[in-house]
């Protein structure tokens, strides 16, 4: 007998095998993607730690919009306790304003001063939202609390030990959680 093609049964078996293999691979790909996002968030947080330390080394205080300028001298405003504005911190560390739809050079007096030795942090515009805040791989703004008055108990982080927190809320955008939805960050 001269056979010139596949029977319908043979085609159904081959398609079924392909569907089973695809069903096994698709969830594994999603888990790998989430692990890659977690790794990227951890990398951002580590880079932020270094950048904040370098900025503080140059200015004597953490990145903040709560400062005063006297000639070439800068100091944190009296009564300032904590900086939580992610967009301001991002601008001061990168030298760019990401608010809106792009990346414009910052005109912030701290950035254009001779003491600014940045950029302290190198990011892509895709890593920010339209407010100019640095976002984690799930597009949630990083939660940042930087102590400005040397008294960690006065504002978050209210742990009496650390001087700043950088937190990614994780895949679900909520603090806490477990597994792939867990929060991650540093208390430094």
PDB file of N, CA and C in Angstrom, residues 72-155:
ATOM      1  N   UNK A  72      27.591  78.843  47.843  1.00  0.00           N
ATOM      2  CA  UNK A  72      27.925  77.512  47.353  1.00  0.00           C
ATOM      3  C   UNK A  72      27.688  76.449  48.410  1.00  0.00           C
ATOM      4  N   UNK A  73      27.147  76.850  49.544  1.00  0.00           N
ATOM      5  CA  UNK A  73      26.937  75.944  50.670  1.00  0.00           C
ATOM      6  C   UNK A  73      25.477  75.490  50.728  1.00  0.00           C
ATOM      7  N   UNK A  74      25.278  74.227  51.041  1.00  0.00           N
ATOM      8  CA  UNK A  74      23.941  73.653  51.160  1.00  0.00           C
ATOM      9  C   UNK A  74      23.793  73.004  52.527  1.00  0.00           C
ATOM     10  N   UNK A  75      22.588  73.067  53.076  1.00  0.00           N
ATOM     11  CA  UNK A  75      22.326  72.379  54.337  1.00  0.00           C
ATOM     12  C   UNK A  75      20.853  71.979  54.376  1.00  0.00           C
ATOM     13  N   UNK A  76      20.569  70.926  55.151  1.00  0.00           N
ATOM     14  CA  UNK A  76      19.193  70.467  55.305  1.00  0.00           C
ATOM     15  C   UNK A  76      18.443  71.502  56.131  1.00  0.00           C
ATOM     16  N   UNK A  77      17.208  71.801  55.740  1.00  0.00           N
ATOM     17  CA  UNK A  77      16.375  72.758  56.465  1.00  0.00           C
ATOM     18  C   UNK A  77      16.165  72.320  57.911  1.00  0.00           C
ATOM     19  N   UNK A  78      16.145  73.283  58.812  1.00  0.00           N
ATOM     20  CA  UNK A  78      15.827  72.987  60.206  1.00  0.00           C
ATOM     21  C   UNK A  78      14.419  72.412  60.267  1.00  0.00           C
ATOM     22  N   UNK A  79      14.252  71.385  61.035  1.00  0.00           N
ATOM     23  CA  UNK A  79      12.947  70.752  61.183  1.00  0.00           C
ATOM     24  C   UNK A  79      12.661  69.666  60.173  1.00  0.00           C
ATOM     25  N   UNK A  80      13.491  69.541  59.138  1.00  0.00           N
ATOM     26  CA  UNK A  80      13.290  68.468  58.156  1.00  0.00           C
ATOM     27  C   UNK A  80      13.647  67.143  58.815  1.00  0.00           C
ATOM     28  N   UNK A  81      12.764  66.180  58.704  1.00  0.00           N
ATOM     29  CA  UNK A  81      13.013  64.909  59.372  1.00  0.00           C
ATOM     30  C   UNK A  81      13.198  63.747  58.418  1.00  0.00           C
ATOM     31  N   UNK A  82      12.478  63.759  57.277  1.00  0.00           N
ATOM     32  CA  UNK A  82      12.497  62.583  56.419  1.00  0.00           C
ATOM     33  C   UNK A  82      12.187  62.977  54.980  1.00  0.00           C
ATOM     34  N   UNK A  83      12.902  62.393  54.031  1.00  0.00           N
ATOM     35  CA  UNK A  83      12.588  62.589  52.614  1.00  0.00           C
ATOM     36  C   UNK A  83      11.955  61.304  52.100  1.00  0.00           C
ATOM     37  N   UNK A  84      10.772  61.437  51.507  1.00  0.00           N
ATOM     38  CA  UNK A  84      10.083  60.277  50.959  1.00  0.00           C
ATOM     39  C   UNK A  84       9.721  60.462  49.487  1.00  0.00           C
ATOM     40  N   UNK A  85      10.092  61.586  48.889  1.00  0.00           N
ATOM     41  CA  UNK A  85       9.732  61.868  47.506  1.00  0.00           C
ATOM     42  C   UNK A  85      10.686  61.129  46.569  1.00  0.00           C
ATOM     43  N   UNK A  86      10.216  60.009  46.054  1.00  0.00           N
ATOM     44  CA  UNK A  86      11.018  59.166  45.181  1.00  0.00           C
ATOM     45  C   UNK A  86      11.512  59.936  43.963  1.00  0.00           C
ATOM     46  N   UNK A  87      10.668  60.762  43.344  1.00  0.00           N
ATOM     47  CA  UNK A  87      11.055  61.496  42.138  1.00  0.00           C
ATOM     48  C   UNK A  87      12.196  62.467  42.424  1.00  0.00           C
ATOM     49  N   UNK A  88      12.152  63.147  43.566  1.00  0.00           N
ATOM     50  CA  UNK A  88      13.233  64.066  43.941  1.00  0.00           C
ATOM     51  C   UNK A  88      14.530  63.302  44.157  1.00  0.00           C
ATOM     52  N   UNK A  89      14.448  62.200  44.867  1.00  0.00           N
ATOM     53  CA  UNK A  89      15.641  61.390  45.118  1.00  0.00           C
ATOM     54  C   UNK A  89      16.218  60.896  43.790  1.00  0.00           C
ATOM     55  N   UNK A  90      15.361  60.417  42.902  1.00  0.00           N
ATOM     56  CA  UNK A  90      15.811  59.929  41.598  1.00  0.00           C
ATOM     57  C   UNK A  90      16.490  61.040  40.802  1.00  0.00           C
ATOM     58  N   UNK A  91      15.896  62.230  40.792  1.00  0.00           N
ATOM     59  CA  UNK A  91      16.481  63.359  40.055  1.00  0.00           C
ATOM     60  C   UNK A  91      17.853  63.739  40.614  1.00  0.00           C
ATOM     61  N   UNK A  92      17.962  63.781  41.931  1.00  0.00           N
ATOM     62  CA  UNK A  92      19.230  64.181  42.537  1.00  0.00           C
ATOM     63  C   UNK A  92      20.319  63.129  42.342  1.00  0.00           C
ATOM     64  N   UNK A  93      19.945  61.876  42.225  1.00  0.00           N
ATOM     65  CA  UNK A  93      20.942  60.822  42.035  1.00  0.00           C
ATOM     66  C   UNK A  93      21.347  60.641  40.582  1.00  0.00           C
ATOM     67  N   UNK A  94      20.431  60.931  39.646  1.00  0.00           N
ATOM     68  CA  UNK A  94      20.729  60.719  38.228  1.00  0.00           C
ATOM     69  C   UNK A  94      21.151  61.992  37.501  1.00  0.00           C
ATOM     70  N   UNK A  95      20.681  63.144  38.000  1.00  0.00           N
ATOM     71  CA  UNK A  95      20.954  64.402  37.310  1.00  0.00           C
ATOM     72  C   UNK A  95      19.935  64.695  36.224  1.00  0.00           C
ATOM     73  N   UNK A  96      18.871  63.885  36.165  1.00  0.00           N
ATOM     74  CA  UNK A  96      17.833  64.071  35.159  1.00  0.00           C
ATOM     75  C   UNK A  96      16.465  64.107  35.813  1.00  0.00           C
ATOM     76  N   UNK A  97      15.582  64.879  35.193  1.00  0.00           N
ATOM     77  CA  UNK A  97      14.190  64.927  35.621  1.00  0.00           C
ATOM     78  C   UNK A  97      13.404  64.037  34.664  1.00  0.00           C
ATOM     79  N   UNK A  98      12.782  62.997  35.202  1.00  0.00           N
ATOM     80  CA  UNK A  98      12.043  62.038  34.376  1.00  0.00           C
ATOM     81  C   UNK A  98      10.544  62.290  34.373  1.00  0.00           C
ATOM     82  N   UNK A  99      10.082  63.356  35.014  1.00  0.00           N
ATOM     83  CA  UNK A  99       8.645  63.650  35.054  1.00  0.00           C
ATOM     84  C   UNK A  99       8.138  63.932  33.645  1.00  0.00           C
ATOM     85  N   UNK A 100       6.907  63.531  33.384  1.00  0.00           N
ATOM     86  CA  UNK A 100       6.347  63.708  32.054  1.00  0.00           C
ATOM     87  C   UNK A 100       6.657  62.513  31.192  1.00  0.00           C
ATOM     88  N   UNK A 101       7.152  62.752  30.024  1.00  0.00           N
ATOM     89  CA  UNK A 101       7.344  61.644  29.089  1.00  0.00           C
ATOM     90  C   UNK A 101       8.787  61.491  28.635  1.00  0.00           C
ATOM     91  N   UNK A 102       9.727  61.978  29.398  1.00  0.00           N
ATOM     92  CA  UNK A 102      11.091  61.861  28.914  1.00  0.00           C
ATOM     93  C   UNK A 102      12.140  62.010  29.986  1.00  0.00           C
ATOM     94  N   UNK A 103      13.292  62.467  29.560  1.00  0.00           N
ATOM     95  CA  UNK A 103      14.460  62.604  30.416  1.00  0.00           C
ATOM     96  C   UNK A 103      15.106  63.947  30.085  1.00  0.00           C
ATOM     97  N   UNK A 104      14.941  64.898  30.991  1.00  0.00           N
ATOM     98  CA  UNK A 104      15.489  66.239  30.775  1.00  0.00           C
ATOM     99  C   UNK A 104      16.579  66.507  31.819  1.00  0.00           C
ATOM    100  N   UNK A 105      17.645  67.195  31.438  1.00  0.00           N
ATOM    101  CA  UNK A 105      18.666  67.529  32.433  1.00  0.00           C
ATOM    102  C   UNK A 105      18.059  68.315  33.591  1.00  0.00           C
ATOM    103  N   UNK A 106      18.480  67.981  34.783  1.00  0.00           N
ATOM    104  CA  UNK A 106      17.945  68.635  35.979  1.00  0.00           C
ATOM    105  C   UNK A 106      18.504  70.047  36.113  1.00  0.00           C
ATOM    106  N   UNK A 107      17.643  70.943  36.575  1.00  0.00           N
ATOM    107  CA  UNK A 107      18.092  72.306  36.882  1.00  0.00           C
ATOM    108  C   UNK A 107      18.140  72.513  38.394  1.00  0.00           C
ATOM    109  N   UNK A 108      18.003  71.439  39.155  1.00  0.00           N
ATOM    110  CA  UNK A 108      18.041  71.528  40.609  1.00  0.00           C
ATOM    111  C   UNK A 108      19.395  72.115  41.041  1.00  0.00           C
ATOM    112  N   UNK A 109      19.395  73.108  41.936  1.00  0.00           N
ATOM    113  CA  UNK A 109      20.652  73.726  42.362  1.00  0.00           C
ATOM    114  C   UNK A 109      21.670  72.734  42.933  1.00  0.00           C
ATOM    115  N   UNK A 110      21.209  71.674  43.557  1.00  0.00           N
ATOM    116  CA  UNK A 110      22.158  70.668  44.063  1.00  0.00           C
ATOM    117  C   UNK A 110      22.874  69.982  42.910  1.00  0.00           C
ATOM    118  N   UNK A 111      22.145  69.675  41.856  1.00  0.00           N
ATOM    119  CA  UNK A 111      22.719  68.961  40.710  1.00  0.00           C
ATOM    120  C   UNK A 111      23.692  69.854  39.949  1.00  0.00           C
ATOM    121  N   UNK A 112      23.373  71.119  39.782  1.00  0.00           N
ATOM    122  CA  UNK A 112      24.249  72.000  39.002  1.00  0.00           C
ATOM    123  C   UNK A 112      25.377  72.605  39.846  1.00  0.00           C
ATOM    124  N   UNK A 113      25.421  72.274  41.127  1.00  0.00           N
ATOM    125  CA  UNK A 113      26.495  72.807  41.979  1.00  0.00           C
ATOM    126  C   UNK A 113      27.806  72.065  41.717  1.00  0.00           C
ATOM    127  N   UNK A 114      28.899  72.689  42.101  1.00  0.00           N
ATOM    128  CA  UNK A 114      30.210  72.072  41.905  1.00  0.00           C
ATOM    129  C   UNK A 114      30.433  70.885  42.833  1.00  0.00           C
ATOM    130  N   UNK A 115      29.613  70.746  43.853  1.00  0.00           N
ATOM    131  CA  UNK A 115      29.758  69.620  44.783  1.00  0.00           C
ATOM    132  C   UNK A 115      29.156  68.332  44.244  1.00  0.00           C
ATOM    133  N   UNK A 116      28.267  68.460  43.253  1.00  0.00           N
ATOM    134  CA  UNK A 116      27.607  67.280  42.690  1.00  0.00           C
ATOM    135  C   UNK A 116      28.590  66.554  41.779  1.00  0.00           C
ATOM    136  N   UNK A 117      28.946  65.332  42.120  1.00  0.00           N
ATOM    137  CA  UNK A 117      29.896  64.545  41.341  1.00  0.00           C
ATOM    138  C   UNK A 117      29.225  63.378  40.637  1.00  0.00           C
ATOM    139  N   UNK A 118      27.936  63.524  40.351  1.00  0.00           N
ATOM    140  CA  UNK A 118      27.170  62.445  39.737  1.00  0.00           C
ATOM    141  C   UNK A 118      27.358  62.392  38.240  1.00  0.00           C
ATOM    142  N   UNK A 119      26.609  61.558  37.583  1.00  0.00           N
ATOM    143  CA  UNK A 119      25.470  60.837  38.130  1.00  0.00           C
ATOM    144  C   UNK A 119      25.900  59.711  39.065  1.00  0.00           C
ATOM    145  N   UNK A 120      25.157  59.578  40.125  1.00  0.00           N
ATOM    146  CA  UNK A 120      25.409  58.541  41.109  1.00  0.00           C
ATOM    147  C   UNK A 120      24.655  57.265  40.763  1.00  0.00           C
ATOM    148  N   UNK A 121      23.640  57.403  39.917  1.00  0.00           N
ATOM    149  CA  UNK A 121      22.777  56.288  39.554  1.00  0.00           C
ATOM    150  C   UNK A 121      22.484  56.387  38.066  1.00  0.00           C
ATOM    151  N   UNK A 122      22.622  55.273  37.360  1.00  0.00           N
ATOM    152  CA  UNK A 122      22.350  55.235  35.924  1.00  0.00           C
ATOM    153  C   UNK A 122      21.119  54.365  35.696  1.00  0.00           C
ATOM    154  N   UNK A 123      20.049  54.966  35.210  1.00  0.00           N
ATOM    155  CA  UNK A 123      18.812  54.228  34.949  1.00  0.00           C
ATOM    156  C   UNK A 123      18.291  54.575  33.561  1.00  0.00           C
ATOM    157  N   UNK A 124      17.369  53.770  33.087  1.00  0.00           N
ATOM    158  CA  UNK A 124      16.689  54.041  31.827  1.00  0.00           C
ATOM    159  C   UNK A 124      15.378  54.763  32.118  1.00  0.00           C
ATOM    160  N   UNK A 125      14.913  55.545  31.165  1.00  0.00           N
ATOM    161  CA  UNK A 125      13.642  56.246  31.334  1.00  0.00           C
ATOM    162  C   UNK A 125      12.494  55.259  31.566  1.00  0.00           C
ATOM    163  N   UNK A 126      12.620  54.030  31.059  1.00  0.00           N
ATOM    164  CA  UNK A 126      11.578  53.021  31.258  1.00  0.00           C
ATOM    165  C   UNK A 126      11.472  52.589  32.724  1.00  0.00           C
ATOM    166  N   UNK A 127      12.492  52.908  33.520  1.00  0.00           N
ATOM    167  CA  UNK A 127      12.491  52.543  34.938  1.00  0.00           C
ATOM    168  C   UNK A 127      11.841  53.609  35.804  1.00  0.00           C
ATOM    169  N   UNK A 128      11.176  54.590  35.177  1.00  0.00           N
ATOM    170  CA  UNK A 128      10.488  55.640  35.928  1.00  0.00           C
ATOM    171  C   UNK A 128       9.041  55.729  35.460  1.00  0.00           C
ATOM    172  N   UNK A 129       8.195  56.295  36.317  1.00  0.00           N
ATOM    173  CA  UNK A 129       6.810  56.527  35.906  1.00  0.00           C
ATOM    174  C   UNK A 129       6.665  57.971  35.431  1.00  0.00           C
ATOM    175  N   UNK A 130       5.465  58.398  35.077  1.00  0.00           N
ATOM    176  CA  UNK A 130       5.270  59.741  34.536  1.00  0.00           C
ATOM    177  C   UNK A 130       5.481  60.832  35.582  1.00  0.00           C
ATOM    178  N   UNK A 131       5.493  60.465  36.867  1.00  0.00           N
ATOM    179  CA  UNK A 131       5.793  61.435  37.923  1.00  0.00           C
ATOM    180  C   UNK A 131       7.295  61.606  38.118  1.00  0.00           C
ATOM    181  N   UNK A 132       8.096  60.774  37.447  1.00  0.00           N
ATOM    182  CA  UNK A 132       9.541  60.849  37.581  1.00  0.00           C
ATOM    183  C   UNK A 132      10.088  59.970  38.689  1.00  0.00           C
ATOM    184  N   UNK A 133       9.252  59.140  39.283  1.00  0.00           N
ATOM    185  CA  UNK A 133       9.693  58.264  40.365  1.00  0.00           C
ATOM    186  C   UNK A 133      10.281  56.982  39.797  1.00  0.00           C
ATOM    187  N   UNK A 134      11.334  56.490  40.432  1.00  0.00           N
ATOM    188  CA  UNK A 134      11.936  55.221  40.055  1.00  0.00           C
ATOM    189  C   UNK A 134      10.981  54.093  40.445  1.00  0.00           C
ATOM    190  N   UNK A 135      10.695  53.208  39.501  1.00  0.00           N
ATOM    191  CA  UNK A 135       9.743  52.124  39.744  1.00  0.00           C
ATOM    192  C   UNK A 135      10.439  50.771  39.687  1.00  0.00           C
ATOM    193  N   UNK A 136       9.844  49.818  40.405  1.00  0.00           N
ATOM    194  CA  UNK A 136      10.376  48.459  40.388  1.00  0.00           C
ATOM    195  C   UNK A 136       9.903  47.759  39.102  1.00  0.00           C
ATOM    196  N   UNK A 137      10.351  46.534  38.851  1.00  0.00           N
ATOM    197  CA  UNK A 137       9.979  45.849  37.608  1.00  0.00           C
ATOM    198  C   UNK A 137       8.476  45.593  37.451  1.00  0.00           C
ATOM    199  N   UNK A 138       7.693  45.746  38.505  1.00  0.00           N
ATOM    200  CA  UNK A 138       6.237  45.586  38.437  1.00  0.00           C
ATOM    201  C   UNK A 138       5.556  46.944  38.280  1.00  0.00           C
ATOM    202  N   UNK A 139       6.337  47.993  38.039  1.00  0.00           N
ATOM    203  CA  UNK A 139       5.871  49.365  37.810  1.00  0.00           C
ATOM    204  C   UNK A 139       5.287  50.030  39.054  1.00  0.00           C
ATOM    205  N   UNK A 140       5.675  49.560  40.241  1.00  0.00           N
ATOM    206  CA  UNK A 140       5.303  50.208  41.503  1.00  0.00           C
ATOM    207  C   UNK A 140       6.473  51.097  41.930  1.00  0.00           C
ATOM    208  N   UNK A 141       6.226  52.342  42.337  1.00  0.00           N
ATOM    209  CA  UNK A 141       7.333  53.190  42.800  1.00  0.00           C
ATOM    210  C   UNK A 141       8.019  52.559  44.017  1.00  0.00           C
ATOM    211  N   UNK A 142       9.350  52.639  44.030  1.00  0.00           N
ATOM    212  CA  UNK A 142      10.078  52.193  45.219  1.00  0.00           C
ATOM    213  C   UNK A 142       9.663  53.074  46.393  1.00  0.00           C
ATOM    214  N   UNK A 143       9.531  52.480  47.533  1.00  0.00           N
ATOM    215  CA  UNK A 143       9.213  53.212  48.760  1.00  0.00           C
ATOM    216  C   UNK A 143      10.543  53.583  49.394  1.00  0.00           C
ATOM    217  N   UNK A 144      10.788  54.879  49.567  1.00  0.00           N
ATOM    218  CA  UNK A 144      12.058  55.345  50.126  1.00  0.00           C
ATOM    219  C   UNK A 144      11.789  56.267  51.306  1.00  0.00           C
ATOM    220  N   UNK A 145      12.486  56.013  52.393  1.00  0.00           N
ATOM    221  CA  UNK A 145      12.450  56.887  53.568  1.00  0.00           C
ATOM    222  C   UNK A 145      13.897  57.193  53.922  1.00  0.00           C
ATOM    223  N   UNK A 146      14.299  58.436  53.832  1.00  0.00           N
ATOM    224  CA  UNK A 146      15.656  58.839  54.163  1.00  0.00           C
ATOM    225  C   UNK A 146      15.625  59.756  55.372  1.00  0.00           C
ATOM    226  N   UNK A 147      16.305  59.369  56.435  1.00  0.00           N
ATOM    227  CA  UNK A 147      16.346  60.156  57.666  1.00  0.00           C
ATOM    228  C   UNK A 147      17.217  61.392  57.435  1.00  0.00           C
ATOM    229  N   UNK A 148      16.685  62.563  57.736  1.00  0.00           N
ATOM    230  CA  UNK A 148      17.423  63.809  57.501  1.00  0.00           C
ATOM    231  C   UNK A 148      17.904  64.474  58.779  1.00  0.00           C
ATOM    232  N   UNK A 149      17.318  64.126  59.914  1.00  0.00           N
ATOM    233  CA  UNK A 149      17.660  64.845  61.136  1.00  0.00           C
ATOM    234  C   UNK A 149      18.565  64.054  62.077  1.00  0.00           C
ATOM    235  N   UNK A 150      19.020  62.872  61.651  1.00  0.00           N
ATOM    236  CA  UNK A 150      19.897  62.083  62.508  1.00  0.00           C
ATOM    237  C   UNK A 150      19.172  61.414  63.658  1.00  0.00           C
ATOM    238  N   UNK A 151      17.862  61.464  63.639  1.00  0.00           N
ATOM    239  CA  UNK A 151      17.070  60.848  64.693  1.00  0.00           C
ATOM    240  C   UNK A 151      16.111  59.859  64.043  1.00  0.00           C
ATOM    241  N   UNK A 152      16.556  58.619  63.792  1.00  0.00           N
ATOM    242  CA  UNK A 152      15.711  57.664  63.076  1.00  0.00           C
ATOM    243  C   UNK A 152      14.377  57.389  63.740  1.00  0.00           C
ATOM    244  N   UNK A 153      14.231  57.666  65.014  1.00  0.00           N
ATOM    245  CA  UNK A 153      12.959  57.380  65.665  1.00  0.00           C
ATOM    246  C   UNK A 153      11.910  58.459  65.391  1.00  0.00           C
ATOM    247  N   UNK A 154      12.314  59.600  64.805  1.00  0.00           N
ATOM    248  CA  UNK A 154      11.359  60.687  64.585  1.00  0.00           C
ATOM    249  C   UNK A 154      10.459  60.445  63.378  1.00  0.00           C
ATOM    250  N   UNK A 155      10.915  59.686  62.419  1.00  0.00           N
ATOM    251  CA  UNK A 155      10.141  59.415  61.210  1.00  0.00           C
ATOM    252  C   UNK A 155      10.507  58.030  60.702  1.00  0.00           C
TER     253      UNK A 155
END
